[in-house]
XYZ file of C-alpha atoms in Angstrom:
702
model
C -62.667 182.192 113.619
C -61.196 185.422 112.458
C -57.857 183.723 111.799
C -59.486 180.931 109.845
C -61.437 183.425 107.802
C -58.243 185.284 107.099
C -56.544 182.092 106.011
C -59.400 181.299 103.689
C -59.167 184.784 102.258
C -55.450 184.438 101.634
C -55.894 181.075 100.045
C -58.529 182.396 97.724
C -56.333 185.332 96.740
C -53.352 183.032 96.206
C -55.244 180.663 93.942
C -56.709 183.556 91.998
C -53.231 184.979 91.431
C -51.975 181.593 90.255
C -54.838 181.242 87.790
C -54.134 184.762 86.456
C -50.452 183.933 86.191
C -51.158 180.806 84.133
C -53.565 182.682 81.876
C -51.266 185.628 81.105
C -49.113 185.724 77.916
C -45.807 183.941 77.981
C -43.994 187.185 77.177
C -44.429 188.429 80.792
C -41.485 187.559 82.980
C -41.738 185.127 85.900
C -40.695 185.934 89.455
C -36.973 185.246 89.173
C -36.444 187.185 85.914
C -38.523 189.998 87.414
C -36.054 190.284 90.303
C -33.178 190.286 87.827
C -35.010 192.873 85.739
C -35.058 195.285 88.683
C -31.234 195.468 88.588
C -31.089 196.249 84.857
C -30.886 199.707 83.384
C -33.391 201.002 80.872
C -31.189 200.009 77.927
C -30.852 196.460 79.284
C -34.590 196.221 79.780
C -35.183 197.432 76.260
C -32.729 194.885 74.854
C -34.345 192.073 76.850
C -37.805 193.138 75.759
C -36.707 193.126 72.117
C -35.276 189.616 72.364
C -38.445 188.357 74.007
C -40.530 189.855 71.213
C -38.321 188.223 68.599
C -38.583 184.866 70.360
C -42.351 185.187 70.472
C -42.497 186.147 66.771
C -40.379 183.090 65.920
C -42.786 180.836 67.807
C -40.185 179.728 70.373
C -40.740 179.474 74.105
C -38.959 182.405 75.699
C -38.191 180.279 78.775
C -35.714 178.231 76.734
C -33.430 181.260 76.464
C -33.965 182.069 80.155
C -33.088 178.460 81.062
C -29.798 178.669 79.145
C -28.914 181.927 80.890
C -29.749 180.389 84.253
C -27.575 177.333 83.501
C -24.660 179.554 82.498
C -25.046 181.548 85.713
C -25.323 178.375 87.757
C -22.080 177.074 86.277
C -20.309 180.166 87.564
C -21.900 179.942 91.062
C -20.936 177.338 93.679
C -23.334 174.430 93.834
C -25.581 175.139 96.810
C -28.811 173.535 95.721
C -30.108 171.708 92.738
C -32.574 173.948 90.912
C -35.858 172.412 89.984
C -36.302 172.052 86.231
C -38.839 174.255 84.535
C -41.350 172.135 82.655
C -41.522 173.054 78.980
C -44.963 173.811 77.629
C -46.725 171.240 75.552
C -46.768 172.323 71.894
C -50.141 172.986 70.378
C -49.304 171.026 67.252
C -46.445 168.848 66.091
C -44.142 170.127 63.304
C -45.368 169.128 59.904
C -41.955 168.210 58.576
C -38.384 167.587 59.625
C -37.391 170.996 58.242
C -39.767 172.839 60.567
C -38.468 170.866 63.546
C -34.863 171.690 62.701
C -35.750 175.334 62.061
C -37.415 175.607 65.469
C -34.425 174.009 67.190
C -32.018 176.347 65.406
C -33.980 179.375 66.585
C -33.452 178.340 70.207
C -29.744 179.050 69.969
C -28.770 182.502 71.282
C -28.300 184.669 68.189
C -27.335 188.319 68.048
C -29.983 190.321 66.199
C -28.589 190.833 63.640
C -25.004 189.519 63.972
C -22.205 191.379 62.195
C -18.778 189.904 61.602
C -15.717 191.542 59.950
C -14.486 189.419 57.055
C -11.552 191.492 55.871
C -10.510 195.112 55.359
C -13.572 197.148 54.464
C -15.872 194.101 54.472
C -18.465 192.833 56.924
C -20.903 189.940 56.980
C -24.474 190.498 58.111
C -26.883 187.721 59.102
C -30.508 188.837 59.063
C -33.269 186.633 60.483
C -36.451 186.561 58.478
C -38.492 189.779 58.521
C -35.781 191.615 60.459
C -34.243 194.916 59.362
C -30.897 196.679 59.607
C -31.068 200.496 59.472
C -27.825 202.322 58.761
C -26.301 205.578 57.572
C -23.406 205.844 55.152
C -22.627 204.272 51.799
C -21.717 200.679 50.994
C -21.980 197.969 48.367
C -24.490 195.241 49.214
C -24.330 191.676 47.903
C -26.926 189.082 48.916
C -25.013 185.814 49.294
C -27.942 183.728 50.497
C -31.652 184.409 50.844
C -33.495 187.534 49.769
C -33.438 191.107 51.076
C -35.164 194.348 50.140
C -33.690 197.859 50.109
C -35.905 200.883 49.418
C -38.485 198.693 47.705
C -35.996 196.857 45.454
C -35.538 193.122 46.020
C -31.995 191.721 45.943
C -31.762 187.939 45.701
C -28.825 185.574 45.827
C -26.893 185.486 42.585
C -27.836 189.028 41.567
C -25.172 191.724 41.045
C -24.106 193.892 43.954
C -25.948 197.176 44.484
C -24.511 200.495 45.664
C -26.547 201.879 48.569
C -26.409 205.561 49.552
C -27.976 206.238 52.959
C -26.878 209.843 53.297
C -27.409 212.613 55.813
C -29.649 214.749 53.583
C -32.390 212.094 53.445
C -33.930 209.401 55.636
C -31.757 206.434 56.531
C -32.244 203.287 54.486
C -32.807 199.772 55.813
C -31.966 196.262 54.646
C -34.946 193.979 55.310
C -34.790 190.183 55.148
C -37.755 188.810 53.205
C -39.672 185.598 53.706
C -38.929 183.396 50.708
C -40.093 179.949 49.679
C -37.797 177.051 50.547
C -37.322 173.926 48.459
C -38.231 170.575 49.977
C -34.790 169.846 51.359
C -33.436 168.982 54.753
C -31.493 171.473 56.777
C -28.276 169.615 56.021
C -28.856 169.990 52.282
C -29.702 173.673 52.694
C -26.518 174.211 54.668
C -24.487 172.479 51.985
C -26.059 174.703 49.334
C -25.394 177.863 51.354
C -21.794 176.793 52.008
C -21.183 176.401 48.280
C -22.596 179.874 47.628
C -20.250 181.395 50.222
C -17.067 179.732 48.967
C -16.249 182.404 46.368
C -16.747 185.270 48.857
C -15.579 184.095 52.300
C -12.709 182.130 53.784
C -13.086 178.940 55.802
C -13.393 180.571 59.247
C -16.058 182.995 58.067
C -17.999 180.182 56.424
C -17.898 178.147 59.632
C -19.186 181.127 61.616
C -22.001 181.583 59.094
C -23.005 177.937 59.326
C -23.002 178.015 63.134
C -25.572 180.831 63.076
C -27.396 179.546 60.012
C -31.141 179.058 59.872
C -33.095 178.134 56.718
C -35.054 181.409 56.622
C -32.152 183.799 57.303
C -30.409 185.976 54.720
C -26.637 186.404 54.491
C -25.511 189.814 53.205
C -22.000 191.007 52.379
C -21.307 194.713 53.051
C -18.299 196.253 51.295
C -16.601 199.627 51.428
C -17.706 201.829 48.514
C -15.605 204.486 46.827
C -16.564 206.055 43.514
C -15.313 209.037 41.550
C -18.550 210.875 42.360
C -18.152 210.360 46.103
C -14.475 211.332 46.046
C -15.146 214.449 43.988
C -18.016 215.706 46.159
C -16.203 215.014 49.428
C -13.079 216.802 48.175
C -14.836 220.130 48.766
C -14.994 221.484 52.332
C -18.299 220.933 54.068
C -19.413 218.035 51.863
C -17.726 215.088 53.549
C -20.409 214.821 56.244
C -23.051 214.015 53.631
C -21.866 210.455 53.036
C -20.160 209.454 56.284
C -21.042 210.679 59.759
C -18.888 209.833 62.724
C -20.533 208.819 65.954
C -20.566 211.630 68.551
C -19.325 209.149 71.181
C -16.693 206.752 69.780
C -17.381 203.130 70.678
C -15.128 200.097 70.950
C -17.741 197.433 70.296
C -16.714 194.854 67.651
C -19.871 195.517 65.661
C -19.213 199.276 65.575
C -15.615 198.757 64.430
C -16.665 196.270 61.751
C -19.290 198.633 60.341
C -16.933 201.592 60.562
C -14.405 199.822 58.346
C -17.167 199.486 55.745
C -18.094 203.169 56.055
C -21.521 202.866 57.663
C -23.071 203.198 61.089
C -26.095 201.468 62.563
C -29.039 203.763 63.240
C -32.184 203.390 65.260
C -35.197 202.058 63.449
C -37.135 205.289 63.929
C -34.538 207.141 61.845
C -35.283 204.941 58.865
C -37.924 205.440 56.223
C -41.403 204.874 57.627
C -44.236 204.425 55.125
C -47.846 204.964 56.122
C -50.653 202.522 55.403
C -52.060 204.734 52.638
C -48.618 204.889 50.991
C -48.231 201.103 51.021
C -51.761 200.665 49.705
C -51.127 203.098 46.842
C -47.851 201.365 45.944
C -49.495 197.953 45.872
C -52.345 199.181 43.683
C -50.059 200.940 41.194
C -47.706 197.965 40.919
C -50.624 195.617 40.249
C -52.065 197.938 37.607
C -48.687 198.349 35.893
C -47.999 194.624 35.776
C -51.444 193.615 34.505
C -51.308 195.785 31.348
C -54.996 195.292 30.661
C -55.689 198.845 29.483
C -52.204 199.611 28.217
C -49.364 201.222 30.130
C -50.590 203.483 32.932
C -49.565 207.128 33.246
C -49.103 207.954 36.945
C -48.985 211.636 37.893
C -47.741 212.411 41.416
C -48.670 215.779 42.907
C -48.743 217.549 46.255
C -47.233 220.465 48.119
C -43.596 220.773 49.109
C -41.913 218.314 51.471
C -44.664 215.691 51.585
C -42.639 212.787 50.152
C -43.366 212.873 46.400
C -39.778 212.172 45.346
C -39.380 209.415 47.926
C -42.607 207.830 46.719
C -41.415 208.007 43.096
C -38.128 206.268 43.910
C -39.851 203.565 45.911
C -42.406 203.040 43.151
C -39.680 202.801 40.499
C -37.852 200.161 42.538
C -41.046 198.202 43.116
C -41.868 198.232 39.407
C -38.341 197.147 38.453
C -38.871 193.990 40.518
C -41.365 192.862 37.863
C -40.734 195.023 34.768
C -37.574 195.544 32.711
C -37.908 199.348 32.577
C -39.962 202.336 33.705
C -40.363 205.716 31.994
C -40.033 208.889 34.039
C -41.136 212.403 33.058
C -39.503 215.129 35.146
C -41.604 218.308 35.410
C -40.095 219.701 38.633
C -37.493 222.285 37.676
C -36.052 222.937 41.124
C -35.596 219.385 42.424
C -34.832 217.159 39.448
C -34.235 213.464 40.054
C -31.890 212.289 37.287
C -30.493 215.476 35.689
C -28.967 218.769 36.815
C -31.531 221.366 37.941
C -33.562 223.523 35.572
C -34.439 220.727 33.118
C -37.577 219.001 31.862
C -36.657 215.496 30.746
C -37.933 212.056 29.800
C -35.911 209.031 30.910
C -36.078 205.264 30.618
C -35.030 203.770 33.952
C -33.638 200.226 33.961
C -31.595 200.221 37.200
C -32.870 200.758 40.768
C -32.473 204.117 42.477
C -31.005 203.473 45.932
C -30.091 206.942 47.097
C -30.787 210.674 46.709
C -30.829 212.341 43.275
C -27.162 213.366 43.213
C -26.094 209.708 43.466
C -27.863 208.395 40.340
C -27.750 210.925 37.490
C -28.756 209.343 34.174
C -28.659 210.265 30.496
C -32.206 211.171 29.391
C -33.916 210.183 26.174
C -35.074 213.757 25.646
C -34.228 216.844 27.668
C -34.843 220.583 27.372
C -32.960 223.163 29.423
C -35.451 225.638 30.890
C -32.740 227.561 32.721
C -34.480 228.389 36.010
C -35.490 226.460 39.149
C -39.031 227.822 38.880
C -41.415 228.556 36.022
C -42.971 231.651 37.561
C -43.571 234.510 35.102
C -43.082 232.204 32.107
C -45.812 229.561 32.262
C -46.452 229.302 28.542
C -42.876 228.328 27.783
C -43.051 225.717 30.557
C -46.198 224.163 29.080
C -44.685 224.147 25.579
C -41.543 222.396 26.823
C -43.522 219.737 28.719
C -45.573 219.149 25.586
C -42.405 218.869 23.466
C -40.723 216.392 25.822
C -43.894 214.346 26.369
C -44.184 213.811 22.615
C -41.196 211.431 22.828
C -43.067 209.024 25.123
C -43.662 205.786 23.176
C -46.204 204.242 25.595
C -44.255 200.985 25.860
C -43.803 201.024 29.655
C -45.477 202.711 32.637
C -44.835 206.445 32.933
C -44.315 208.249 36.255
C -44.775 212.026 36.118
C -43.161 214.142 38.827
C -44.651 217.610 39.348
C -43.694 220.739 41.246
C -44.624 221.406 44.858
C -46.254 224.705 43.927
C -49.957 223.876 44.285
C -51.487 227.209 45.299
C -52.931 230.051 43.205
C -51.508 229.893 39.683
C -49.521 226.760 40.499
C -52.777 224.839 40.998
C -54.139 226.108 37.677
C -50.915 225.064 35.984
C -51.256 221.602 37.509
C -54.771 221.323 36.074
C -53.334 222.178 32.650
C -50.754 219.403 33.052
C -53.436 216.860 33.973
C -55.411 217.756 30.869
C -52.318 217.758 28.670
C -50.854 214.433 29.868
C -54.214 212.697 30.482
C -52.929 210.418 33.284
C -54.709 207.220 34.203
C -53.897 207.665 37.919
C -53.301 210.822 39.957
C -51.564 210.281 43.311
C -52.249 213.280 45.547
C -50.181 213.737 48.721
C -51.269 215.515 51.870
C -50.005 215.924 55.421
C -50.726 217.891 58.550
C -48.112 220.548 57.829
C -48.808 220.968 54.089
C -50.939 223.678 52.548
C -54.558 223.012 51.748
C -55.105 221.522 48.324
C -58.503 220.510 46.915
C -59.012 216.915 45.861
C -58.179 216.682 42.156
C -61.055 214.399 41.258
C -62.072 214.081 37.576
C -65.165 216.152 38.334
C -63.084 218.938 39.916
C -60.654 219.022 36.972
C -63.595 219.142 34.536
C -65.189 222.107 36.281
C -62.036 224.206 36.818
C -60.285 226.499 34.359
C -56.543 226.200 34.011
C -54.131 228.892 32.941
C -54.420 227.936 29.271
C -57.323 225.492 29.172
C -61.049 225.907 29.780
C -63.361 223.820 31.910
C -65.799 221.292 30.549
C -68.711 223.551 31.422
C -67.394 226.370 29.285
C -66.925 223.942 26.416
C -70.727 223.523 26.438
C -70.656 220.005 27.888
C -68.608 218.636 25.012
C -65.713 216.300 25.638
C -62.623 218.347 26.347
C -60.101 218.495 23.502
C -56.752 220.184 23.602
C -57.181 221.943 20.307
C -54.210 224.198 20.925
C -51.947 221.274 21.752
C -53.112 218.520 19.414
C -51.391 219.939 16.316
C -47.977 220.031 17.941
C -48.060 216.666 19.714
C -46.481 213.790 17.786
C -47.844 210.403 18.773
C -47.395 207.001 17.247
C -48.905 206.302 13.821
C -51.869 204.379 15.211
C -52.694 207.274 17.584
C -52.449 210.250 15.231
C -55.994 209.910 13.962
C -57.598 210.150 17.430
C -57.740 213.618 19.027
C -56.102 214.390 22.355
C -58.827 213.967 24.963
C -59.122 214.178 28.687
C -61.038 211.052 29.608
C -60.709 211.180 33.387
C -58.437 209.510 35.896
C -58.488 207.613 39.164
C -57.541 209.686 42.200
C -55.439 207.988 44.902
C -55.018 209.927 48.123
C -51.875 209.400 50.197
C -51.353 210.773 53.682
C -47.776 211.109 54.949
C -46.477 211.771 58.425
C -42.745 212.481 58.356
C -40.520 214.035 61.005
C -39.189 216.913 58.936
C -35.979 218.817 59.440
C -36.988 221.295 56.717
C -38.795 224.448 57.776
C -39.994 227.440 55.745
C -36.905 229.288 56.943
C -34.281 226.799 55.762
C -36.175 225.267 52.815
C -34.570 227.487 50.185
C -31.039 226.928 51.492
C -31.664 223.182 51.740
C -32.929 223.022 48.157
C -29.941 225.053 46.949
C -27.574 222.574 48.612
C -29.272 219.689 46.795
C -29.037 221.561 43.472
C -25.337 222.226 44.031
C -24.768 218.551 44.850
C -26.454 217.541 41.575
C -24.134 219.861 39.627
C -21.078 218.515 41.469
C -22.229 214.991 40.703
C -22.500 215.877 37.020
C -19.028 217.460 37.002
C -17.608 214.328 38.617
C -18.012 212.618 35.239
C -14.939 214.600 34.172
C -12.789 212.701 36.668
C -10.800 209.595 35.725
C -12.180 206.254 36.920
C -11.126 204.773 40.231
C -8.512 204.239 41.602
C -6.819 207.137 39.795
C -6.492 210.338 41.864
C -8.751 213.333 41.359
C -7.807 216.089 38.946
C -8.710 219.737 39.693
C -11.169 221.182 37.202
C -8.798 223.986 36.216
C -6.167 221.383 35.275
C -8.421 219.641 32.714
C -8.166 220.483 29.025
C -11.314 222.196 27.688
C -12.814 222.040 24.213
C -12.269 224.999 21.879
C -15.470 226.154 20.187
C -15.351 228.912 17.527
C -17.666 231.898 17.863
C -19.363 231.211 14.548
C -20.070 227.517 15.386
C -22.686 228.095 18.074
C -25.456 230.577 18.823
C -25.934 232.211 22.229
C -29.007 232.981 24.314
C -29.510 234.175 27.893
C -32.754 232.507 28.954
C -33.588 234.303 32.210
C -32.545 237.933 31.656
C -32.482 240.621 29.010
C -28.839 241.363 28.270
C -27.396 244.030 26.058
C -25.479 242.550 23.092
C -22.276 244.195 24.282
C -22.514 242.330 27.602
C -23.366 238.871 26.278
C -19.838 237.505 26.516
C -19.486 238.792 30.075
C -22.581 236.802 30.960
C -21.325 233.622 29.259
C -17.860 233.681 30.817
C -17.506 231.431 33.910
C -21.128 230.288 33.606
C -23.056 227.021 33.591
C -24.155 226.499 29.983
C -26.543 224.089 28.325
C -25.189 222.404 25.192
C -28.153 222.306 22.839
C -29.029 221.470 19.258
C -31.366 223.725 17.275
C -32.875 223.170 13.851
C -31.460 226.344 12.331
C -28.094 226.225 10.598
C -25.633 228.681 12.135
C -22.616 227.795 9.983
C -23.284 230.520 7.431
C -22.101 233.316 9.717
C -18.503 234.392 9.270
C -18.025 236.241 12.551
C -19.455 235.855 15.998
C -20.872 235.777 18.499
C -24.235 234.713 17.038
C -27.121 235.920 19.206
C -30.650 234.501 19.263
C -33.613 236.842 19.630
C -35.816 234.232 21.358
C -35.203 231.232 23.553
C -35.624 228.123 21.388
C -37.300 224.896 22.499
C -34.625 222.412 21.527
C -32.895 219.259 22.682
C -30.214 219.637 25.344
C -27.389 217.110 25.043
C -25.586 218.008 28.245
C -23.941 220.762 30.238
C -20.580 222.380 30.709
C -18.647 225.293 32.128
C -17.426 228.119 29.951
C -14.116 228.506 31.744
C -12.739 231.177 29.446
C -13.171 233.197 26.241
C -10.312 233.934 23.847
C -11.169 237.238 22.177
C -8.154 237.180 19.846
C -8.815 233.718 18.414
C -12.581 234.102 18.948
C -12.977 230.829 20.833
C -15.062 229.583 23.745
C -13.296 227.230 26.161
C -15.901 224.684 27.260
C -15.318 222.050 29.937
C -17.883 219.252 29.617
C -18.201 215.454 30.032
C -20.344 215.154 26.872
C -18.678 212.731 24.398
C -17.018 214.294 21.332
C -19.340 212.503 18.896
C -22.320 214.254 20.469
C -20.542 217.595 20.761
C -20.277 217.758 16.986
C -24.031 218.271 16.781
C -24.140 221.084 19.388
C -24.828 224.484 17.792
C -26.390 226.476 20.623
C -25.310 227.560 24.106
C -28.037 228.477 26.620
C -27.171 230.359 29.812
C -29.782 230.364 32.581
C -30.145 231.232 36.244
C -28.541 227.949 37.385
C -25.150 228.976 38.758
C -21.939 227.058 39.314
C -21.593 226.081 43.001
C -19.501 228.616 44.879
C -17.175 225.912 46.188
C -16.009 225.156 42.625
C -14.829 228.755 42.187
C -13.554 229.429 45.685
C -11.738 226.113 46.290
C -9.398 225.910 43.302
C -6.444 223.916 44.580
C -2.904 224.621 43.471
C -3.505 228.267 42.554
C -1.317 230.907 44.199
C -2.314 234.517 44.482
C -5.601 235.791 43.103
C -8.183 233.094 42.505
C -9.779 233.400 39.035
C -13.381 234.638 38.949
C -13.366 235.444 42.677
C -13.049 238.966 44.029
C -13.530 240.754 47.325
C -13.702 244.175 45.671
C -17.324 244.079 44.587
C -19.475 247.171 44.249
C -23.150 246.432 44.864
C -24.070 249.930 43.657
C -23.207 249.086 40.066
C -26.164 248.734 37.668
C -27.108 245.075 37.568
C -25.522 244.166 40.911
C -28.835 244.131 42.741
C -30.927 241.000 43.078
C -34.034 242.651 41.582
C -32.405 244.117 38.477
C -31.987 242.121 35.314
C -34.688 239.496 35.714
C -36.946 239.149 32.724
C -40.432 240.488 33.364
C -43.608 238.471 32.677
C -44.838 238.202 29.128
C -47.300 241.061 29.691
C -44.493 243.570 30.268
C -41.980 244.083 27.464
C -39.594 246.520 29.106
C -35.905 245.813 28.747
C -33.899 245.695 31.940
C -30.101 245.876 32.320
C -28.289 242.640 32.918
C -27.457 241.604 36.506
C -23.811 240.604 36.622
C -22.885 237.500 38.569
C -21.114 237.876 41.853
C -18.044 235.939 40.716
C -16.990 238.104 37.818
C -13.696 238.863 36.120
C -13.175 241.147 33.177
C -11.954 239.356 30.081
C -8.776 240.437 28.343
């Protein structure tokens, strides 16, 4: 009786286990694959798990792939027994059309995810299944041959021009995502014929056959090409800069995919190294894109604020790319002096963006509509001039397209009050406020909070005796369109959008300043690369290029960040980064020079250059600049600020024997002006003159 009871117990347990086995998801492995799984390493298990997930997402029975593997293994083994066939599950519903049936059958074929094939020197073909991504580091040129992909928020469809992608070491890796697109009512054979015709002008016969063998109607075919530009060549020509664009793998591999991608100049990265956007970020992007495309209440003004290193610049680039999918252009107002997006550092500018931004700032410098050279990476101790410059640049905004306003990461103490002044001055329709676990506390900038708080130069609504706030001090100087001149400048409130970010940061308070300085130097090098001849001509050293000769009496001079004695002005200008500006005053009436300005003017900046020498006998400045000659004719002012030429430009002058110009090892730090704290202009409250602080790379002029 005991044995029979035991048998009954085992039978009950066995049937229960079978019922649980039938009820579990199909993703769980059966007994035989489980035994095979025990012999796999962790990487093999991870790869198998990923393929099972992809098969489940595609709606295909995972046992089809297991059956093919078993048949291949059985073909290699001696025939000992005939395996029993595994019954295929009954589909829940029949395919609605022939296309769906063919698509499902094509997905059952074993397909590398995603497959990469070399198609020539420096070229590779990438097949991306729908809603799959390819994360990489390096630079390349991307052409969508078939389908539709998205990079950094910008959609690239078949037939569109190729895009240059910069997934560099200083920022998060970028990814190419295959999008789900609508298919015409055609059979798979007709779709294949259409895809084959699109590939004819780019691939040879063998590559087209390979593409058609792995073709599925919802996949995207992308061509990756090696990218070399004058900017990349110029930046990488300096020691220590080559790692920014191309990073070699620490352990060289011999896999065909690795070699194919290496010939292009990129390397596959793990998905976690790519850009990860939070739910609040995606929600804010969707809302802002919808508002900008509707244009019900006019063009929106979007102000983005938050502390340092919370993702403001990344959000701005992604938003620009998303808007360019639907709009022809987007306006951008740069108010961050230290980390500018489209210009060299130290500038406040207004730009009209018509092309996507698919890389860090030093890869997509643009010519602004209006720009003023402030001369410092921070506006501390000179807030009034900063506000006046923002007001002057903002007056050029024509309100014909959405405006994105980038602000500084200084949001504590006086920086917060300055931000409140900017909100009242610009009157944005939307304020996007960023926060994270590691950022400093920042109060929510709701319309009520902005109304009740005093700024540095504006008063709260309460102190205005409950009257609508008017920028009386700013309204006279702002120049709006004719239909808007009659209405006063008012702060009418905004909509606050909170965004929480959670990035894995490599920047710490210790290395933040050095990291930001590297990015500023890269922006200057990128600007100087415009002096180089176009590809494929070789690079020319900067000291071998012919500079412009500018007479002393043709331009006025001003040191923006320090008080300099008139006898030392030319020492400060020599071997310095100068802003080429245009002032309203006429300086041609002076016979001799140099012409010195008593105050820093607020004027248009047309570009930048290097004063590589001063001829005291002929009274000429030697200026090296990429600004066209027709624009140089209108330049009548040179502004010298705290933005310095990168040290690598002065120290790495190729082809020079002996003493390197402007570089010395015999430097006396005890000289007046050699200290870091001497020479900086004091705040507006103090009017004491300080001696000028000489630059470290200094050579006495003859």
